[in-house]
Coordinates of C-alpha atoms in Angstrom, one line a residue:
Chain A
M1 CA 0.0 0.0 0.0
Q2 CA 2.8 2.4 0.9
H3 CA 4.5 1.5 -2.4
L4 CA 1.3 2.3 -4.3
I5 CA 0.9 5.6 -2.6
F6 CA 4.5 6.4 -3.2
F7 CA 4.1 5.5 -6.9
L8 CA 1.1 7.7 -7.2
L9 CA 2.8 10.6 -5.4
V10 CA 5.7 10.9 -7.7
F11 CA 3.5 11.8 -10.6
M12 CA 2.1 15.3 -10.8
N13 CA -1.2 15.7 -12.5
I14 CA -1.4 19.0 -14.2
G15 CA -4.2 21.3 -13.3
F16 CA -7.0 19.0 -13.8
T17 CA -8.2 18.3 -10.4
S18 CA -11.9 19.0 -10.2
A19 CA -15.2 18.3 -11.8
Q20 CA -14.8 21.6 -13.7
L21 CA -11.9 20.3 -15.7
K22 CA -12.3 20.2 -19.4
F23 CA -8.8 19.5 -20.5
A24 CA -7.9 16.5 -18.5
L25 CA -9.1 14.7 -15.5
A26 CA -7.7 14.9 -12.1
H27 CA -5.4 12.2 -10.9
D28 CA -6.5 10.8 -7.7
S29 CA -3.2 11.3 -6.1
L30 CA -2.9 15.0 -6.8
R31 CA -1.0 16.4 -3.9
Y32 CA 0.3 19.8 -2.9
M33 CA 3.7 21.0 -1.7
P34 CA 5.9 20.0 0.0
I35 CA 6.4 16.5 -1.3
R36 CA 9.1 14.0 -0.5
I37 CA 10.3 12.3 -3.6
N38 CA 12.7 9.9 -2.0
Q39 CA 15.1 9.8 0.9
E40 CA 17.4 12.4 -0.6
D41 CA 15.0 14.8 -2.4
S42 CA 12.0 16.8 -1.4
V43 CA 10.2 19.4 -3.4
S44 CA 8.7 22.5 -1.7
L45 CA 7.6 24.5 -4.8
L46 CA 6.6 23.6 -8.3
R47 CA 5.0 26.2 -10.6
F48 CA 5.1 26.7 -14.3
Y49 CA 3.3 28.5 -17.1
I50 CA 1.5 26.8 -20.0
S51 CA 0.4 28.7 -23.0
N52 CA -1.5 28.4 -26.2
I53 CA -3.1 25.1 -25.3
H54 CA -5.0 23.5 -28.2
I55 CA -5.7 20.2 -29.9
E56 CA -5.0 19.6 -33.5
Q57 CA -6.2 17.0 -36.0
G58 CA -4.1 17.1 -39.1
R59 CA -3.4 20.7 -39.6
K60 CA -6.6 21.9 -38.1
I61 CA -7.1 23.2 -34.6
I62 CA -10.2 21.5 -33.3
W63 CA -10.1 22.8 -29.7
E64 CA -8.6 25.7 -27.8
A65 CA -8.4 26.5 -24.1
H66 CA -10.4 29.5 -23.0
K67 CA -7.4 31.4 -21.8
K68 CA -4.1 31.8 -23.5
H69 CA -1.9 31.4 -20.4
Y70 CA -2.2 29.4 -17.2
L71 CA 0.0 29.4 -14.2
I72 CA 0.1 25.8 -12.9
D73 CA 0.9 25.8 -9.2
F74 CA 1.0 23.0 -6.7
T75 CA 0.9 25.1 -3.6
Q76 CA -2.0 23.9 -1.4
N77 CA -4.1 27.0 -1.7
R78 CA -3.5 27.4 -5.4
L79 CA -4.7 24.0 -6.6
A80 CA -8.2 25.3 -7.4
T81 CA -6.8 27.6 -10.0
N82 CA -5.1 24.7 -11.9
I83 CA -7.9 24.4 -14.4
V84 CA -7.7 24.4 -18.1
S85 CA -11.0 24.5 -19.7
G86 CA -12.4 24.9 -23.2
T87 CA -15.7 24.4 -24.9
G88 CA -16.4 21.1 -26.6
L89 CA -13.5 19.1 -25.1
E90 CA -15.9 16.2 -24.3
N91 CA -16.4 15.7 -28.1
I92 CA -12.8 15.2 -28.9
K93 CA -12.0 11.5 -29.6
K94 CA -8.4 11.8 -30.8
G95 CA -5.9 14.5 -31.6
R96 CA -2.6 16.1 -30.9
L97 CA -2.5 18.1 -27.8
K98 CA -0.1 21.0 -28.1
F99 CA 1.0 23.7 -25.6
T100 CA 3.9 25.8 -24.8
L101 CA 5.7 25.1 -21.5
G102 CA 6.4 28.6 -20.4
V103 CA 5.3 32.0 -21.7
D104 CA 5.7 32.2 -25.5
H105 CA 8.4 34.7 -26.4
K106 CA 6.0 37.0 -28.2
T107 CA 4.0 37.6 -25.1
A108 CA 7.1 37.8 -23.0
S109 CA 8.5 40.6 -25.1
Q110 CA 5.5 42.7 -24.5
G111 CA 4.7 44.7 -21.4
I112 CA 3.3 43.7 -18.1
G113 CA 0.5 41.1 -18.2
E114 CA -2.5 40.6 -16.0
G115 CA -4.0 37.6 -14.2
P116 CA -1.6 34.7 -14.3
L117 CA 1.0 37.0 -16.0
D118 CA 0.8 39.7 -13.3
P119 CA 4.3 40.2 -11.7
I120 CA 2.7 39.8 -8.3
Q121 CA 2.5 36.1 -9.1
G122 CA 6.2 35.9 -8.3
M123 CA 7.1 34.5 -11.7
Y124 CA 8.7 37.7 -13.2
W125 CA 12.3 38.6 -12.9
T126 CA 12.8 42.1 -11.8
W127 CA 16.5 42.5 -12.2
Q128 CA 16.2 41.4 -15.8
S129 CA 12.8 41.6 -17.1
G130 CA 11.1 38.4 -18.3
Y131 CA 9.0 35.6 -17.1
I132 CA 10.2 32.6 -15.1
N133 CA 8.7 29.8 -17.2
F134 CA 9.3 27.0 -14.7
K135 CA 10.1 27.3 -11.0
L136 CA 11.1 24.3 -9.0
E137 CA 12.6 24.5 -5.5
G138 CA 13.4 22.0 -2.8
V139 CA 16.1 20.3 -0.8
S140 CA 18.4 17.5 -1.8
S141 CA 21.2 16.0 0.2
K142 CA 23.1 16.0 -3.1
C143 CA 23.2 19.8 -3.3
P144 CA 26.3 21.5 -2.0
S145 CA 24.5 24.7 -1.6
R146 CA 23.5 26.5 1.6
K147 CA 21.0 24.3 3.5
N148 CA 21.1 21.8 0.5
R149 CA 18.6 23.9 -1.4
F150 CA 18.0 23.7 -5.1
Q151 CA 16.4 26.6 -6.9
L152 CA 15.6 26.1 -10.6
H153 CA 14.1 29.3 -12.0
L154 CA 14.1 28.6 -15.7
G155 CA 13.3 31.5 -18.0
G156 CA 14.7 33.5 -20.9
F157 CA 12.8 34.6 -24.0
Q158 CA 15.5 36.4 -26.0
K159 CA 17.8 34.7 -28.5
P160 CA 19.9 32.7 -28.2
F161 CA 18.4 31.5 -24.9
R162 CA 14.7 31.1 -25.6
S163 CA 13.7 28.5 -23.1
A164 CA 10.0 28.0 -23.6
Q165 CA 9.2 24.6 -25.1
I166 CA 6.5 23.5 -27.4
I167 CA 5.1 20.2 -26.2
E168 CA 3.0 17.8 -28.4
L169 CA 1.3 14.8 -27.0
Q170 CA -1.1 12.3 -28.6
I171 CA -4.4 12.2 -26.8
T172 CA -7.1 9.6 -27.3
G173 CA -10.5 9.4 -25.9
T174 CA -12.5 12.2 -24.4
R175 CA -10.5 12.4 -21.2
A176 CA -6.8 12.7 -20.8
N177 CA -4.4 13.2 -17.9
V178 CA -1.4 15.2 -18.8
V179 CA 1.3 14.2 -16.4
F180 CA 4.5 15.8 -15.4
N181 CA 6.9 13.2 -14.1
I182 CA 8.8 15.0 -11.4
H183 CA 10.5 11.8 -10.4
K184 CA 12.1 11.4 -13.8
F185 CA 12.9 15.1 -13.9
L186 CA 14.9 15.1 -10.7
A187 CA 16.4 11.7 -11.3
E188 CA 18.0 12.7 -14.6
I189 CA 19.6 16.0 -13.6
N190 CA 22.8 16.5 -11.7
L191 CA 21.8 18.4 -8.6
R192 CA 25.3 18.5 -7.4
E193 CA 26.1 21.0 -10.2
A194 CA 22.7 22.3 -11.4
H195 CA 21.2 23.4 -8.1
S196 CA 21.0 27.2 -8.6
I197 CA 19.8 28.2 -12.0
M198 CA 18.3 31.7 -11.8
S199 CA 19.0 33.4 -15.1
P200 CA 18.5 32.9 -18.8
G201 CA 21.3 30.8 -20.4
E202 CA 22.3 27.4 -21.8
K203 CA 21.6 25.6 -18.6
A204 CA 18.1 27.0 -18.3
V205 CA 17.3 26.0 -21.9
S206 CA 18.8 22.5 -21.4
L207 CA 16.7 22.0 -18.3
M208 CA 13.5 23.2 -20.0
E209 CA 14.2 20.7 -22.8
H210 CA 14.5 18.0 -20.2
A211 CA 11.3 19.1 -18.5
K212 CA 9.6 18.8 -21.9
R213 CA 10.5 15.2 -22.1
C214 CA 8.9 14.6 -18.7
F215 CA 5.4 15.2 -19.9
Y216 CA 3.1 12.4 -21.1
V217 CA -0.5 11.6 -21.4
Q218 CA -2.1 9.0 -19.2
Chain B
M1 CA -32.9 75.3 -44.4
Y2 CA -31.4 71.9 -44.9
N3 CA -28.4 73.3 -46.6
K4 CA -27.9 75.9 -43.8
S5 CA -28.0 73.1 -41.2
L6 CA -25.5 71.0 -43.1
L7 CA -23.2 74.0 -43.5
S8 CA -23.4 74.7 -39.8
I9 CA -22.5 71.1 -39.1
L10 CA -19.6 71.2 -41.5
I11 CA -18.2 74.4 -40.0
G12 CA -18.6 73.0 -36.5
L13 CA -16.7 69.8 -37.5
F14 CA -14.0 72.0 -39.2
L15 CA -13.6 74.0 -36.0
V16 CA -13.3 70.9 -33.8
A17 CA -10.8 69.4 -36.2
F18 CA -8.8 72.6 -36.1
A19 CA -8.9 72.8 -32.4
L20 CA -7.8 69.2 -32.0
K21 CA -5.0 69.7 -34.5
K22 CA -3.7 72.6 -32.5
R23 CA -3.7 70.7 -29.2
T24 CA -2.0 67.5 -30.6
P25 CA 1.7 68.1 -30.8
E26 CA 3.1 68.3 -34.3
P27 CA 5.8 65.7 -34.8
K28 CA 9.1 67.3 -35.8
S29 CA 10.1 66.0 -39.2
Y30 CA 13.7 65.2 -38.2
I31 CA 12.8 63.1 -35.2
P32 CA 12.2 59.4 -35.9
T33 CA 9.0 57.6 -34.9
P34 CA 9.2 56.5 -31.3
F35 CA 8.8 52.8 -30.4
Y36 CA 6.2 53.7 -27.8
R37 CA 3.1 55.8 -28.3
L38 CA 3.5 59.0 -26.4
P39 CA 0.9 59.9 -23.9
V40 CA -1.7 62.1 -25.5
F41 CA -2.1 65.5 -23.8
P42 CA 0.4 64.5 -21.1
T43 CA -0.2 67.5 -18.8
K44 CA -3.9 66.6 -18.7
N45 CA -3.6 62.9 -18.8
D46 CA -4.8 61.2 -15.6
T47 CA -2.5 58.1 -16.0
V48 CA 0.5 60.4 -16.4
A49 CA -0.5 62.4 -13.4
L50 CA -0.9 59.2 -11.3
G51 CA 2.5 58.0 -12.5
R52 CA 4.0 61.4 -11.6
L53 CA 2.7 61.0 -8.0
L54 CA 4.2 57.5 -7.7
F55 CA 7.5 58.6 -9.3
Y56 CA 8.0 61.2 -6.6
D57 CA 6.7 59.3 -3.6
N58 CA 8.9 57.5 -1.1
I59 CA 6.1 55.0 -0.5
L60 CA 7.8 52.9 -3.2
S61 CA 10.7 52.0 -0.9
A62 CA 10.7 49.6 2.0
N63 CA 11.6 52.3 4.5
N64 CA 9.5 55.0 2.8
Q65 CA 12.6 57.1 2.3
V66 CA 13.5 56.5 -1.3
S67 CA 11.6 57.4 -4.4
C68 CA 12.4 57.2 -8.1
A69 CA 13.2 60.9 -8.0
S70 CA 15.8 60.2 -5.3
C71 CA 18.1 59.1 -8.2
H72 CA 16.3 60.7 -11.1
N73 CA 16.0 64.3 -10.2
S74 CA 14.1 66.5 -12.6
Y75 CA 16.6 69.4 -12.3
N76 CA 19.3 67.1 -13.5
A77 CA 17.3 65.9 -16.5
F78 CA 16.2 63.0 -14.3
A79 CA 19.8 61.8 -13.7
H80 CA 21.8 61.5 -10.5
T81 CA 24.5 64.0 -10.0
D82 CA 27.1 64.5 -7.3
H83 CA 27.7 60.7 -7.0
Q84 CA 29.7 58.4 -9.2
L85 CA 27.5 55.5 -8.1
S86 CA 23.8 56.0 -7.2
H87 CA 22.7 55.1 -3.7
G88 CA 19.4 53.9 -2.4
I89 CA 17.8 52.5 0.7
F90 CA 19.8 52.7 4.0
D91 CA 22.5 54.6 2.0
S92 CA 23.4 51.4 0.1
V93 CA 25.7 52.2 -2.8
G94 CA 24.9 50.6 -6.1
T95 CA 27.2 49.7 -9.0
R96 CA 26.2 52.3 -11.6
N97 CA 25.2 55.9 -12.1
A98 CA 21.5 56.4 -12.7
P99 CA 21.1 57.7 -16.3
G100 CA 18.9 60.6 -17.3
L101 CA 15.3 59.9 -18.1
F102 CA 14.1 61.6 -21.3
N103 CA 13.0 60.5 -24.7
L104 CA 12.5 57.0 -23.4
A105 CA 9.8 56.4 -26.0
W106 CA 12.6 56.1 -28.5
Q107 CA 14.4 53.3 -26.6
K108 CA 13.8 49.6 -27.1
E109 CA 15.6 48.5 -24.0
F110 CA 16.3 50.1 -20.7
M111 CA 19.2 50.3 -18.2
W112 CA 22.8 50.6 -19.0
D113 CA 22.9 46.9 -20.0
G114 CA 19.4 46.7 -21.6
A115 CA 18.3 44.3 -18.9
T116 CA 14.7 45.6 -19.2
H117 CA 13.0 45.0 -22.5
H118 CA 9.8 46.9 -21.8
I119 CA 9.3 50.2 -20.1
E120 CA 6.4 48.9 -18.1
A121 CA 8.7 46.3 -16.5
Q122 CA 11.5 48.7 -15.7
A123 CA 10.2 50.0 -12.4
L124 CA 10.2 46.4 -11.0
A125 CA 14.0 46.4 -11.1
P126 CA 14.7 49.3 -8.7
L127 CA 11.6 48.5 -6.7
H128 CA 13.0 45.1 -5.8
D129 CA 16.7 45.9 -5.7
T130 CA 18.1 45.6 -2.2
K131 CA 20.4 48.5 -2.8
E132 CA 17.7 50.8 -4.4
M133 CA 14.2 50.6 -2.9
G134 CA 14.5 47.2 -1.1
S135 CA 10.8 46.5 -1.5
N136 CA 8.5 44.4 -3.8
I137 CA 5.4 44.9 -5.8
K138 CA 3.2 43.1 -3.3
A139 CA 4.3 45.3 -0.4
L140 CA 3.9 48.4 -2.6
L141 CA 0.3 47.5 -3.5
S142 CA -0.5 46.9 0.1
K143 CA 0.7 50.3 1.0
L144 CA -1.2 51.9 -1.9
R145 CA -4.4 50.2 -1.1
A146 CA -4.1 51.2 2.6
S147 CA -3.6 54.9 1.6
D148 CA -6.6 57.2 1.4
F149 CA -4.5 59.4 -0.9
Y150 CA -3.8 56.7 -3.4
R151 CA -7.3 55.1 -3.2
K152 CA -8.6 58.5 -4.3
A153 CA -5.8 59.0 -6.9
F154 CA -6.5 55.6 -8.5
Y155 CA -10.2 56.1 -8.4
D156 CA -9.8 59.5 -10.0
T157 CA -7.8 57.9 -12.8
Y158 CA -9.7 54.7 -13.4
K159 CA -13.1 55.4 -12.0
D160 CA -13.1 52.3 -9.9
T161 CA -11.4 50.9 -6.7
I162 CA -8.9 48.6 -8.3
I163 CA -5.3 49.1 -7.4
N164 CA -3.1 46.5 -9.0
S165 CA 0.4 46.0 -10.4
N166 CA -0.7 46.5 -14.0
R167 CA -2.1 49.9 -13.3
T168 CA 0.7 51.0 -11.0
L169 CA 3.5 50.0 -13.4
K170 CA 1.7 51.4 -16.5
A171 CA 1.1 54.7 -14.7
L172 CA 4.8 55.0 -13.9
A173 CA 5.6 54.1 -17.5
A174 CA 3.1 56.7 -18.8
F175 CA 4.8 59.5 -16.8
E176 CA 8.3 58.4 -17.9
L177 CA 7.2 58.3 -21.5
S178 CA 5.9 61.9 -21.1
L179 CA 9.4 63.1 -20.4
V180 CA 10.3 64.4 -23.9
S181 CA 13.2 66.7 -24.5
F182 CA 13.5 68.3 -28.0
E183 CA 13.6 72.0 -27.2
S184 CA 17.3 72.6 -27.1
K185 CA 19.1 75.2 -29.2
Y186 CA 20.1 72.4 -31.6
D187 CA 16.4 71.6 -32.1
A188 CA 15.6 75.3 -32.7
V189 CA 18.3 75.3 -35.4
K190 CA 16.9 72.1 -36.9
T191 CA 13.5 73.8 -37.2
D192 CA 15.0 77.0 -38.6
N193 CA 14.2 79.0 -35.4
A194 CA 17.7 79.7 -34.5
E195 CA 21.3 79.7 -35.8
F196 CA 24.5 78.2 -34.4
S197 CA 27.2 80.6 -33.5
T198 CA 30.5 80.3 -35.4
Q199 CA 32.0 78.3 -32.6
E200 CA 29.0 76.0 -32.3
K201 CA 29.1 75.4 -36.1
A202 CA 32.7 74.4 -35.9
G203 CA 31.9 72.1 -33.0
Y204 CA 29.0 70.6 -34.9
K205 CA 31.3 69.8 -37.8
L206 CA 33.7 68.1 -35.4
F207 CA 30.9 66.2 -33.8
K208 CA 29.7 64.8 -37.1
Q209 CA 33.2 63.7 -38.0
N210 CA 34.0 62.1 -34.7
C211 CA 31.0 61.3 -32.5
N212 CA 28.0 60.9 -34.7
K213 CA 28.6 57.2 -35.4
C214 CA 27.6 56.3 -31.8
H215 CA 25.9 59.4 -30.6
T216 CA 23.7 59.6 -33.7
E217 CA 21.6 62.7 -34.0
P218 CA 18.8 63.7 -33.3
L219 CA 18.6 61.4 -30.3
F220 CA 22.3 61.6 -29.9
T221 CA 22.5 57.9 -29.3
N222 CA 22.4 55.0 -31.7
G223 CA 20.7 52.9 -28.9
K224 CA 23.4 50.2 -29.3
Y225 CA 25.7 48.6 -26.7
M226 CA 29.3 49.6 -27.3
D227 CA 32.7 49.4 -25.6
N228 CA 34.3 52.8 -25.6
N229 CA 37.7 51.6 -24.2
L230 CA 37.1 52.6 -20.6
P231 CA 39.8 51.1 -18.5
I232 CA 38.2 48.4 -16.3
D233 CA 37.5 49.5 -12.8
S234 CA 38.6 46.4 -10.9
S235 CA 36.6 47.4 -7.8
L236 CA 33.4 46.8 -9.9
D237 CA 34.5 44.8 -12.9
D238 CA 31.1 45.6 -14.4
K239 CA 30.8 43.5 -17.6
G240 CA 27.7 45.4 -18.8
R241 CA 25.7 43.9 -21.5
F242 CA 27.4 40.5 -21.1
L243 CA 25.5 40.1 -17.8
V244 CA 22.3 40.0 -19.8
T245 CA 23.3 38.2 -23.0
K246 CA 26.1 36.0 -21.7
Q247 CA 27.8 36.5 -25.1
K248 CA 31.5 37.0 -24.9
E249 CA 31.5 39.8 -27.5
D250 CA 29.2 41.8 -25.2
R251 CA 31.7 42.1 -22.4
Y252 CA 32.2 45.7 -21.1
K253 CA 29.6 47.0 -23.5
F254 CA 27.1 49.5 -22.3
K255 CA 24.2 51.3 -23.9
V256 CA 25.4 54.5 -25.6
P257 CA 23.8 57.3 -23.6
S258 CA 22.2 60.4 -25.2
L259 CA 24.3 63.5 -25.2
R260 CA 21.3 65.7 -24.6
N261 CA 21.3 67.7 -21.4
L262 CA 24.9 67.1 -20.5
S263 CA 25.1 70.2 -18.4
Y264 CA 22.6 68.6 -16.1
T265 CA 23.5 64.9 -16.1
Y266 CA 27.1 64.8 -14.9
P267 CA 29.0 62.7 -13.9
Y268 CA 29.5 60.7 -17.1
M269 CA 29.7 57.1 -18.1
H270 CA 27.9 54.1 -16.6
D271 CA 30.0 54.4 -13.4
G272 CA 30.1 58.2 -13.2
R273 CA 33.9 58.2 -13.4
F274 CA 34.2 61.5 -15.3
T275 CA 32.9 64.7 -13.7
T276 CA 33.5 67.0 -16.7
L277 CA 33.2 66.9 -20.4
N278 CA 36.9 67.7 -20.6
H279 CA 37.6 64.5 -18.7
V280 CA 35.5 62.7 -21.2
L281 CA 37.3 64.1 -24.2
Q282 CA 40.6 63.4 -22.6
H283 CA 39.6 59.8 -22.4
Y284 CA 38.7 59.6 -26.0
S285 CA 42.0 61.2 -27.0
S286 CA 44.1 58.6 -25.3
N287 CA 46.0 56.2 -27.5
Q288 CA 46.8 54.2 -24.4
N289 CA 43.2 53.1 -24.0
I290 CA 43.0 52.0 -27.6
K291 CA 46.1 49.9 -27.3
N292 CA 44.8 48.1 -24.3
K293 CA 41.4 47.2 -25.7
G294 CA 42.1 46.0 -29.2
K295 CA 38.6 44.6 -29.7
A296 CA 36.7 47.6 -28.5
D297 CA 34.3 49.5 -30.8
L298 CA 36.4 52.7 -30.7
E299 CA 39.1 52.0 -33.3
K300 CA 41.2 55.0 -32.9
A301 CA 41.7 57.9 -30.6
I302 CA 40.0 61.2 -31.2
H303 CA 42.7 63.8 -31.2
L304 CA 41.5 67.4 -30.8
S305 CA 43.4 70.5 -30.2
F306 CA 42.5 72.7 -27.2
N307 CA 40.4 75.0 -29.5
E308 CA 38.7 72.1 -31.1
R309 CA 37.7 70.7 -27.8
A310 CA 36.3 74.1 -26.8
D311 CA 34.3 74.1 -30.1
L312 CA 33.0 70.6 -29.6
I313 CA 31.9 71.4 -26.1
S314 CA 30.3 74.5 -27.3
F315 CA 28.2 72.5 -29.7
L316 CA 27.4 69.9 -27.0
L317 CA 26.0 72.6 -24.8
T318 CA 23.4 73.4 -27.5
L319 CA 21.9 70.1 -26.7
N320 CA 20.8 71.3 -23.3
D321 CA 17.0 71.7 -23.0
K322 CA 16.3 74.2 -20.2
N323 CA 12.6 74.0 -20.9
F324 CA 12.6 70.3 -20.2
V325 CA 14.6 70.5 -17.0
F326 CA 12.6 73.3 -15.5
N327 CA 9.2 72.3 -16.8
P328 CA 6.8 72.4 -13.8
A329 CA 4.7 69.6 -15.4
Y330 CA 7.6 67.2 -14.7
S331 CA 8.6 68.4 -11.2
F332 CA 7.5 67.4 -7.8
P333 CA 3.7 67.4 -7.9
K334 CA 1.9 70.0 -5.7
K335 CA -0.8 67.5 -4.9
L336 CA 1.7 65.1 -3.3
K337 CA 3.5 67.9 -1.6
D338 CA 0.3 69.2 0.0
Y339 CA -0.6 65.6 1.1
L340 CA 2.8 65.0 2.6
I341 CA 2.8 68.3 4.5
Q342 CA -0.5 67.3 6.0
E343 CA 0.9 64.0 7.1

């Protein structure tokens, strides 16, 4: 039983937790921060932007989310806002789900946004303007940093370090869980070296590319 | 009767159009189109007025003692004088000299290293910087919402009770965009309303030969990031644009500042190392600096005789815009002053 719970806990179900969901169904194990991944690693914060969420069939867009941007946040009091909805989702049998992990660079290059893009959300760099596309914080015994903290604030929208990633996943049936495998994400990065990434650059891009590979449909 | 009514309407429309045309500033033909739309009727624009209040109010800082105007003084063309490096909250000393704020609508990126890509985002940087205002947008909004003065000011501007980051930052940006400076003697000459003196003409010729490539008229900046061979200050080792782009070729490059209003914006360079224009010209005339920085953008020293330096400086002084610096529409707002006196 403990193993089953552990198995369920390492997978994060994205934003689709309640009966209002139109994009994907909630996973029964959706949990909020902090989460212990294993004996070495625990995660205290996981938030990221998703943008331009739509479903294609062939070259045609057959469904689009109501809003252009969502801030997915697994803090306990923010779970209710992790909803991606759109009209007619229940009619979709099969298609390619596409979305941008992060804020698309066109939006990022514009002025201050509202709602999920409001700087008050804590996902906007002030010292160098631009959005933090993906924010992951926690503690790992592998980290040589102060108090073994890791802080991965992955952003950057200007060339050559545009970090937002376009994700494409096949969905079938009328309901789909889009899952971010945080276990895989942490297991495949070297926290001994990449524990503090807080500016645009090669490392941020590389980690975003890695994060992209950690999404799948269930 | 029908024709008389129609004629009256047409005359009325003509008069309205004429009145509007008079009130809307005519763009000067030699000035390029700005990247940002300028606030319409800035002196009567509510958003600009709100931004002006915020700009001058210490409420922005954690200890309520530092405002934007603390480093960007209107009488110094919104630059910071008397200090090489600007200072902020609790007398913290920063790493750069605050640049003058004018003609921002013609800039694509902001700060000496272009770290800010949009003017609406710019205020977040000093607001959050521990050596400038030491605060954050959440704390600021809490203070604004708790203030009778600002609840009224926002209501007067937006006709509702919402005070949020979007409105706050956009109001600040609106005021900053309203700071336009094109009324110097140079501008008067360009619009055939004045003539250069003989010395100024000679200086203008020297300017075009030696300076215009980077300090391109009429903005007197090309808006690019360049290395002008400044010896590295090891106490700062400020790598400028490289800190933003991480590209090796951007090391020690800084945004070319405008040469307008130089009499008001000393000291000069990103770290305020030169207090006079003569010091600046001395730097540019030094062969030593060229030798040491082989890959810099300045390929050769600018050698000027004593008289030529005087002529060049004479021309540079024609870029001062007294009307801008002493414009009461840009200075400390009376409304805020009256409120603070009451407090």
